[in-house]
Tab-separated table of C-alpha atoms in Angstrom:
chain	number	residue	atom	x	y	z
A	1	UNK	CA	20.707	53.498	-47.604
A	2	UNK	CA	19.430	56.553	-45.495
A	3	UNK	CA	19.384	57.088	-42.124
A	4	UNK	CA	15.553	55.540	-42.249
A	5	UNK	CA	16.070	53.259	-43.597
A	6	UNK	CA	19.443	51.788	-41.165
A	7	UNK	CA	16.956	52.304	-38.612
A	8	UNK	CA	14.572	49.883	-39.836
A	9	UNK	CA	17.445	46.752	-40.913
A	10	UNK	CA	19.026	47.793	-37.081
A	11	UNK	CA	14.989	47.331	-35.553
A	12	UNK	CA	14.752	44.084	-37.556
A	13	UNK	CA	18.104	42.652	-36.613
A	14	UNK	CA	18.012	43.737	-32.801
A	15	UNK	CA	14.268	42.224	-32.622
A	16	UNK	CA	15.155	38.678	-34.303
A	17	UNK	CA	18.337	38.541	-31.911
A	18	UNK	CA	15.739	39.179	-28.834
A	19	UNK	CA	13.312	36.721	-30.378
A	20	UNK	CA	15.974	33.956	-30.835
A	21	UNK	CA	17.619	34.605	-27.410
A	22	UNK	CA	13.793	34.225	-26.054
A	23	UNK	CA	13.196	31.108	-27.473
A	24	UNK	CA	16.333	29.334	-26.529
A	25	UNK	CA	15.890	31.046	-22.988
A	26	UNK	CA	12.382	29.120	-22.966
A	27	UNK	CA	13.993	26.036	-24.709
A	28	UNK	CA	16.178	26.026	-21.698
A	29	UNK	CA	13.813	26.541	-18.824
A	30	UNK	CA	11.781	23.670	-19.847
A	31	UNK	CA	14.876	21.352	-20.141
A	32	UNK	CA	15.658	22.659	-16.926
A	33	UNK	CA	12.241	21.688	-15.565
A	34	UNK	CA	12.116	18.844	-16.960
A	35	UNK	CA	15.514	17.757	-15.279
A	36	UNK	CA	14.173	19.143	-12.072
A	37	UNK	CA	11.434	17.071	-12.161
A	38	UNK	CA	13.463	14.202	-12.829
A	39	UNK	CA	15.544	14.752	-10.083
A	40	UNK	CA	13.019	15.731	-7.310
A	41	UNK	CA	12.266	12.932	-4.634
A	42	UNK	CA	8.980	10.986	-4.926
A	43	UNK	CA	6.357	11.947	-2.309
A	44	UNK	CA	6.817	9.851	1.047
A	45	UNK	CA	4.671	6.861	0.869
A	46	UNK	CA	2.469	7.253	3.703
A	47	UNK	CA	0.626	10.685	4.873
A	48	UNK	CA	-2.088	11.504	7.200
A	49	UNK	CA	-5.920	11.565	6.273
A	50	UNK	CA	-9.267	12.495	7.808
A	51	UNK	CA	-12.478	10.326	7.179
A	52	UNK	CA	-15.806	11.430	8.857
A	53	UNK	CA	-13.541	12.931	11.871
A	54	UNK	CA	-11.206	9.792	12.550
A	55	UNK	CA	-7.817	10.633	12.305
A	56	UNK	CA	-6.020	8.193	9.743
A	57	UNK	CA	-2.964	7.436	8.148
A	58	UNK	CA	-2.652	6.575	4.336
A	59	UNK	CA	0.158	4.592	2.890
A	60	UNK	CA	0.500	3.999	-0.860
A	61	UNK	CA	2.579	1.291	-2.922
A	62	UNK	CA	3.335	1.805	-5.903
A	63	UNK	CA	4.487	-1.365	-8.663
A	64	UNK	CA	6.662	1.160	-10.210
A	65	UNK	CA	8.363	2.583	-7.163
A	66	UNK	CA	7.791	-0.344	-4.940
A	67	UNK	CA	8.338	-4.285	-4.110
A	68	UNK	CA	5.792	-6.199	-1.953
A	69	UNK	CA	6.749	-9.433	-0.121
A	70	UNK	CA	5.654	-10.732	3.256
A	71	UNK	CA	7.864	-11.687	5.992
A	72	UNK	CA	7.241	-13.834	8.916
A	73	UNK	CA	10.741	-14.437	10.626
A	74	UNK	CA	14.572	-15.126	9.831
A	75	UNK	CA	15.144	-17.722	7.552
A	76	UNK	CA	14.887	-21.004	9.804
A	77	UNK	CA	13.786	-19.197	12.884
A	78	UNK	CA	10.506	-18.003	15.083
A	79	UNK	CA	8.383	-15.033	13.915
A	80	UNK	CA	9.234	-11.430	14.809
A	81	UNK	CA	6.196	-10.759	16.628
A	82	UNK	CA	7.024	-6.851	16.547
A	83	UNK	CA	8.295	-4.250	14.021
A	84	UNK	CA	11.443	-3.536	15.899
A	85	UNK	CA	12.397	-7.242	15.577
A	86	UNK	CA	12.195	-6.643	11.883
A	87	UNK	CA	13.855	-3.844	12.183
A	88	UNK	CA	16.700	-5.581	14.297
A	89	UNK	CA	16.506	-8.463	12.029
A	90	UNK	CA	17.152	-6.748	8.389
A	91	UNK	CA	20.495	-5.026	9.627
A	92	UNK	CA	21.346	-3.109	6.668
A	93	UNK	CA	18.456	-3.693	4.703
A	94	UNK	CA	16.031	-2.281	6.612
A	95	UNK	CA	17.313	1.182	4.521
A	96	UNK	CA	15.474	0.137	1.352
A	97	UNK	CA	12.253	-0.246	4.102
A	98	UNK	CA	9.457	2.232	2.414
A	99	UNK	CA	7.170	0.894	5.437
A	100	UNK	CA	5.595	-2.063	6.897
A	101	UNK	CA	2.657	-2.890	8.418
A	102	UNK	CA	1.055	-5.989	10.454
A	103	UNK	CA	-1.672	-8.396	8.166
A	104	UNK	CA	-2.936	-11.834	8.253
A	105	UNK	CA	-4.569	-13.968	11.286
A	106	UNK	CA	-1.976	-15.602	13.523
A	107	UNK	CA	-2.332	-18.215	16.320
A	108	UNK	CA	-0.729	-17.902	19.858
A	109	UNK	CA	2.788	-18.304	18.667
A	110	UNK	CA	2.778	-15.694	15.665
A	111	UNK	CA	1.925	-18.367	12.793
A	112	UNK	CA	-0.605	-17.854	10.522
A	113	UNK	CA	-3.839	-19.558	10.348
A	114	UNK	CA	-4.677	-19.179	6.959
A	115	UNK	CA	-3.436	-19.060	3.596
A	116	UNK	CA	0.518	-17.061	3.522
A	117	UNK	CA	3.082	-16.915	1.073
A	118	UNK	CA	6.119	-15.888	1.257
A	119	UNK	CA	9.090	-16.155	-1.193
A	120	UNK	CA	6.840	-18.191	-3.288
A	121	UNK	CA	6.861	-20.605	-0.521
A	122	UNK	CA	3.301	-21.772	1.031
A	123	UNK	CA	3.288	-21.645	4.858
A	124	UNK	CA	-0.566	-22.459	5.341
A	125	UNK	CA	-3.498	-23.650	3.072
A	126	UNK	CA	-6.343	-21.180	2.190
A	127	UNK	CA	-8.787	-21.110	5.161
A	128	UNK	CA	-12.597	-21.771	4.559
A	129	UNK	CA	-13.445	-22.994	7.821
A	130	UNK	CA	-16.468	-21.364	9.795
A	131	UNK	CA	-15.859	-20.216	13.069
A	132	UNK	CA	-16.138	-17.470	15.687
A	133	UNK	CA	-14.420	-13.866	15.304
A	134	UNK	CA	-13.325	-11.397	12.932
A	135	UNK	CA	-11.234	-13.923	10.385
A	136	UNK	CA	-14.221	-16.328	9.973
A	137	UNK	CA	-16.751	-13.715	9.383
A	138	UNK	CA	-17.740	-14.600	6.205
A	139	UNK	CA	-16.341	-13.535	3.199
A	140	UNK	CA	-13.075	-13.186	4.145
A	141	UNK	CA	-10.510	-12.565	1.556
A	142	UNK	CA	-6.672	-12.878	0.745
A	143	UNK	CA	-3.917	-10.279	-0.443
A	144	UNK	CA	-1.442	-11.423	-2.844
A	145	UNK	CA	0.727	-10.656	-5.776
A	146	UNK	CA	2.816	-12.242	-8.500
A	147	UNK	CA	5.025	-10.738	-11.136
A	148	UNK	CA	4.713	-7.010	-9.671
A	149	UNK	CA	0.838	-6.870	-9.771
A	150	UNK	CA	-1.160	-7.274	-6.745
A	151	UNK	CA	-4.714	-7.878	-5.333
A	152	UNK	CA	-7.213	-8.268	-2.787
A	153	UNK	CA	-10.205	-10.961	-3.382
A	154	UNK	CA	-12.260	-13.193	-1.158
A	155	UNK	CA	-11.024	-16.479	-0.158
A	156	UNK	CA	-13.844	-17.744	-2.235
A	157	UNK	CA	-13.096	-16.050	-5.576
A	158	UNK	CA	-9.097	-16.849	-5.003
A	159	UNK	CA	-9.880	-20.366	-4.702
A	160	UNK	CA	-11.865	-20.431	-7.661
A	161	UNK	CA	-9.670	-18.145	-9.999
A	162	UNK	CA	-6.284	-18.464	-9.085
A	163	UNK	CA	-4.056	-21.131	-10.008
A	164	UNK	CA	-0.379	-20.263	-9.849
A	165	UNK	CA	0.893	-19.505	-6.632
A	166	UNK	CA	1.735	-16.063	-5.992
A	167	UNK	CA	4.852	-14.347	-5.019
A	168	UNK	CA	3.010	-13.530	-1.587
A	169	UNK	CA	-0.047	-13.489	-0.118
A	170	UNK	CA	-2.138	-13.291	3.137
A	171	UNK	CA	-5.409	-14.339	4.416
A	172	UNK	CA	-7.447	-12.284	6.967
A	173	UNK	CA	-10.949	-11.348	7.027
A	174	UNK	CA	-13.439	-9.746	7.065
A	175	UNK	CA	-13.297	-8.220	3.980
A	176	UNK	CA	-14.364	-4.599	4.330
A	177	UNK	CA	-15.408	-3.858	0.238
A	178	UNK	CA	-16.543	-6.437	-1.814
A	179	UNK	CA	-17.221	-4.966	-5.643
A	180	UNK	CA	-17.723	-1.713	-4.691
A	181	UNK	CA	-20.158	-2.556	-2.126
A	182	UNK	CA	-19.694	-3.236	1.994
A	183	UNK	CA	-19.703	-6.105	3.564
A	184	UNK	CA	-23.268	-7.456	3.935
A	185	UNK	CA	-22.556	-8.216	7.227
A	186	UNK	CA	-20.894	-4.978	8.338
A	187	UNK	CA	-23.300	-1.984	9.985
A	188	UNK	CA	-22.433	1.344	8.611
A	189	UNK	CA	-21.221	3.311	11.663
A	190	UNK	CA	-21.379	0.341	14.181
A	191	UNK	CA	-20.930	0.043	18.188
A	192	UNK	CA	-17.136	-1.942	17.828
A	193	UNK	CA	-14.959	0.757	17.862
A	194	UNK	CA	-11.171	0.005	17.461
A	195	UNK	CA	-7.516	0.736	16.199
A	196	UNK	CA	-7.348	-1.065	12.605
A	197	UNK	CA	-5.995	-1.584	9.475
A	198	UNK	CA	-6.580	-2.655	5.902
A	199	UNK	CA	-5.520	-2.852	2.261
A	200	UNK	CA	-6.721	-2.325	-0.973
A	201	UNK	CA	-5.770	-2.228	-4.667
A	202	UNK	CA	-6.874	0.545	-6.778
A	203	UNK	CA	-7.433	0.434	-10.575
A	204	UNK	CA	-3.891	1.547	-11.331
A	205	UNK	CA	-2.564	-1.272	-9.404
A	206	UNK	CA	-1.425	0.710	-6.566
A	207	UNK	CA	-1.557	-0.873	-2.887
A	208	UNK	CA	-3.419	1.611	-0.384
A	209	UNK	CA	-2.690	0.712	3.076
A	210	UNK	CA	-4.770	2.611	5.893
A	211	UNK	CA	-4.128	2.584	9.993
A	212	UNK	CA	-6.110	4.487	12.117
A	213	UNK	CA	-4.799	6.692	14.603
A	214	UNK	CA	-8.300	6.445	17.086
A	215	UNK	CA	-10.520	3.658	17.449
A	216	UNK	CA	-12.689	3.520	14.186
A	217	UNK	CA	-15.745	1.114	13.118
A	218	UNK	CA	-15.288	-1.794	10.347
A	219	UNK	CA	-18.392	0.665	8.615
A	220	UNK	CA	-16.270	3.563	8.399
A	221	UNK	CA	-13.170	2.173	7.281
A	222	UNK	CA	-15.102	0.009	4.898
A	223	UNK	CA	-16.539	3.474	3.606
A	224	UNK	CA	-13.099	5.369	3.430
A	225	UNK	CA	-11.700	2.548	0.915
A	226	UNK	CA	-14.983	3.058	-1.224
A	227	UNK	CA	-16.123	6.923	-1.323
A	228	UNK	CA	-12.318	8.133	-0.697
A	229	UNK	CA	-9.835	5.774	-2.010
A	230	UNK	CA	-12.381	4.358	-4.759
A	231	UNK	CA	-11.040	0.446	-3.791
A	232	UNK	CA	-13.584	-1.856	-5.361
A	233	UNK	CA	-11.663	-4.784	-3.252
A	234	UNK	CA	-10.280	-3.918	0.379
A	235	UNK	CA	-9.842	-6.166	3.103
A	236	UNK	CA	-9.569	-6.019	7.168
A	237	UNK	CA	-5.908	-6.855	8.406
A	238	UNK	CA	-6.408	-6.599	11.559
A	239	UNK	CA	-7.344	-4.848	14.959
A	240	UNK	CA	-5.980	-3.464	18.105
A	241	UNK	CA	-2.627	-4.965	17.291
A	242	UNK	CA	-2.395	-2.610	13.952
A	243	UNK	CA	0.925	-0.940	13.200
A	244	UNK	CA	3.170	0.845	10.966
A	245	UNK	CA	7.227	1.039	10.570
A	246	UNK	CA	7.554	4.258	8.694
A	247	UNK	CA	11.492	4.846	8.414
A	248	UNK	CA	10.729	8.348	6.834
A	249	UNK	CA	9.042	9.950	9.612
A	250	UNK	CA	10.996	7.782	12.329
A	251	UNK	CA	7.771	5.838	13.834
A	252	UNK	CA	8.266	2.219	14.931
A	253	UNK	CA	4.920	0.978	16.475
A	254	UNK	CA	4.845	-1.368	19.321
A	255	UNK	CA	2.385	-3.314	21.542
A	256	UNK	CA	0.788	-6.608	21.523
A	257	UNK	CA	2.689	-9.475	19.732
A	258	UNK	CA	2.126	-9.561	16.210
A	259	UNK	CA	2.352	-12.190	13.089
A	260	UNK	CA	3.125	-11.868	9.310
A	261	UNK	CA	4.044	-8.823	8.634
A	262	UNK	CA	3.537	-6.963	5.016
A	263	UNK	CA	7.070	-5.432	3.843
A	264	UNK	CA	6.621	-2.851	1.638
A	265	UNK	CA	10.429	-1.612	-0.506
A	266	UNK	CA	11.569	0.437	-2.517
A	267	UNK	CA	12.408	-0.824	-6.035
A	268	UNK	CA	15.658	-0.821	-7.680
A	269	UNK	CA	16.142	1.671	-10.483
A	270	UNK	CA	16.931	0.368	-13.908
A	271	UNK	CA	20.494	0.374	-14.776
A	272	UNK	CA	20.990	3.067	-18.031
């Protein structure tokens, strides 16, 4: 063979040796990616927003990272009435505590005054009464879930379409998006300006619970579900009570008394 041609088999050998070593180099950082991504924490469930200037704060729950169930009180005993209690109450368990905020209408001592759920257990009838206030301005609607998938839809439409009890659920009203459109009854921007809350369920199935952090109008909250979030469904929880436990960034809300309260947890992994 002369010199030439060594030089060629040596070019040929040393360039298949770099190609192979620079595949299983790439074969390897993708593996290793992969694991990483496996292995990185989810994104905390709750994060701050803006909507037209109010200052808000965004929680999402997730059916495959997350279990929803309401709670009331201890087993046997009187409500909470505050996120602390709850807190308190848990002991231990309050670690698997994603975050929790207050929703459903509730009487003087903490009870609720329409439909609630809770363990599969019914604590109150649906609600169509008429009346005075924010829970009887009509429609209002219910949150529930059964089986890991959950929902928002007016008191009227639950009563008509659901037949199994749920898992959990909560009336309160009004209902803020209704199809993709506002409540008929709701002014776009108007004069009542306060602290509030809601939920709605997007088309993946996710749970997006909103609190704002200034006084805000039903309009604008109504319109931060539907041109933001893209909620076809949301619904009011409630008002100058509203408040969040969110464990991950240390905040405990207090205040006025409150009544059920909407536990959102973090879902056991599959054993392997």
């Amino acid at each position: 063979m002369t010199s030439r041609a060594s030089s060629r088999a040596g070019l040929k050998v040393g360039f298949s040796t770099a190609l192979l070593l620079a595949l299983n180099l790439a074969a390897c950082g993708k593996a290793e990616q992969k694991a990483a991504a496996r292995e990185a924490p989810p994104p905390p469930p709750c994060s701050g927003a803006m909507f037209e200037g109010t200052p808000l704060t965004h929680c999402i729950a997730d059916p495959a990272r997350h279990t929803i169930r309401m709670v009331l009180g201890p087993p046997g005993g009187k409500p909470y009435r505050s996120l602390s209690e709850l807190a308190v109450g848990m002991g231990d368990k309050a670690r698997n505590v994603a975050f929790t905020m207050n929703g459903g209408m509730f009487d003087a001592e903490g009870l609720p005054i329409g439909y609630y759920v809770e363990n599969g257990k019914r604590g109150h009838a649906l609600n169509r009464n008429e009346g005075w206030g924010n829970f009887h301005l009509q429609p209002n609607g219910v949150f529930y879930g059964k089986d890991g998938k959950w929902a928002v839809r007016t008191a009227q439409d639950f009563e008509q379409a659901v037949h199994a009890r749920p898992d959990f659920g909560t009336q309160s009203g009004p209902m803020l998006v209704i199809a993709g459109k506002l409540h008929p009854r709701i002014d776009n921007d108007g004069p009542s300006q306060k602290l509030r809350n809601a939920v709605g369920v997007d088309r993946e199935g996710r749970a997006h619970f909103v609190i704002s952090e200034a006084p805000i109008s039903f309009g604008k909250l109504a319109r931060y579900f539907r041109d933001d979030l893209h909620v076809a469904n949301a619904l009011f929880l409630d008002g100058s009570v509203s408040s969040l436990w969110d464990p991950q960034m240390h905040r405990v809300d207090g205040g006025p008394p409150l009544g059920p309260l909407i536990v959102v947890e973090k879902r056991h992994k599959a054993a392997p």
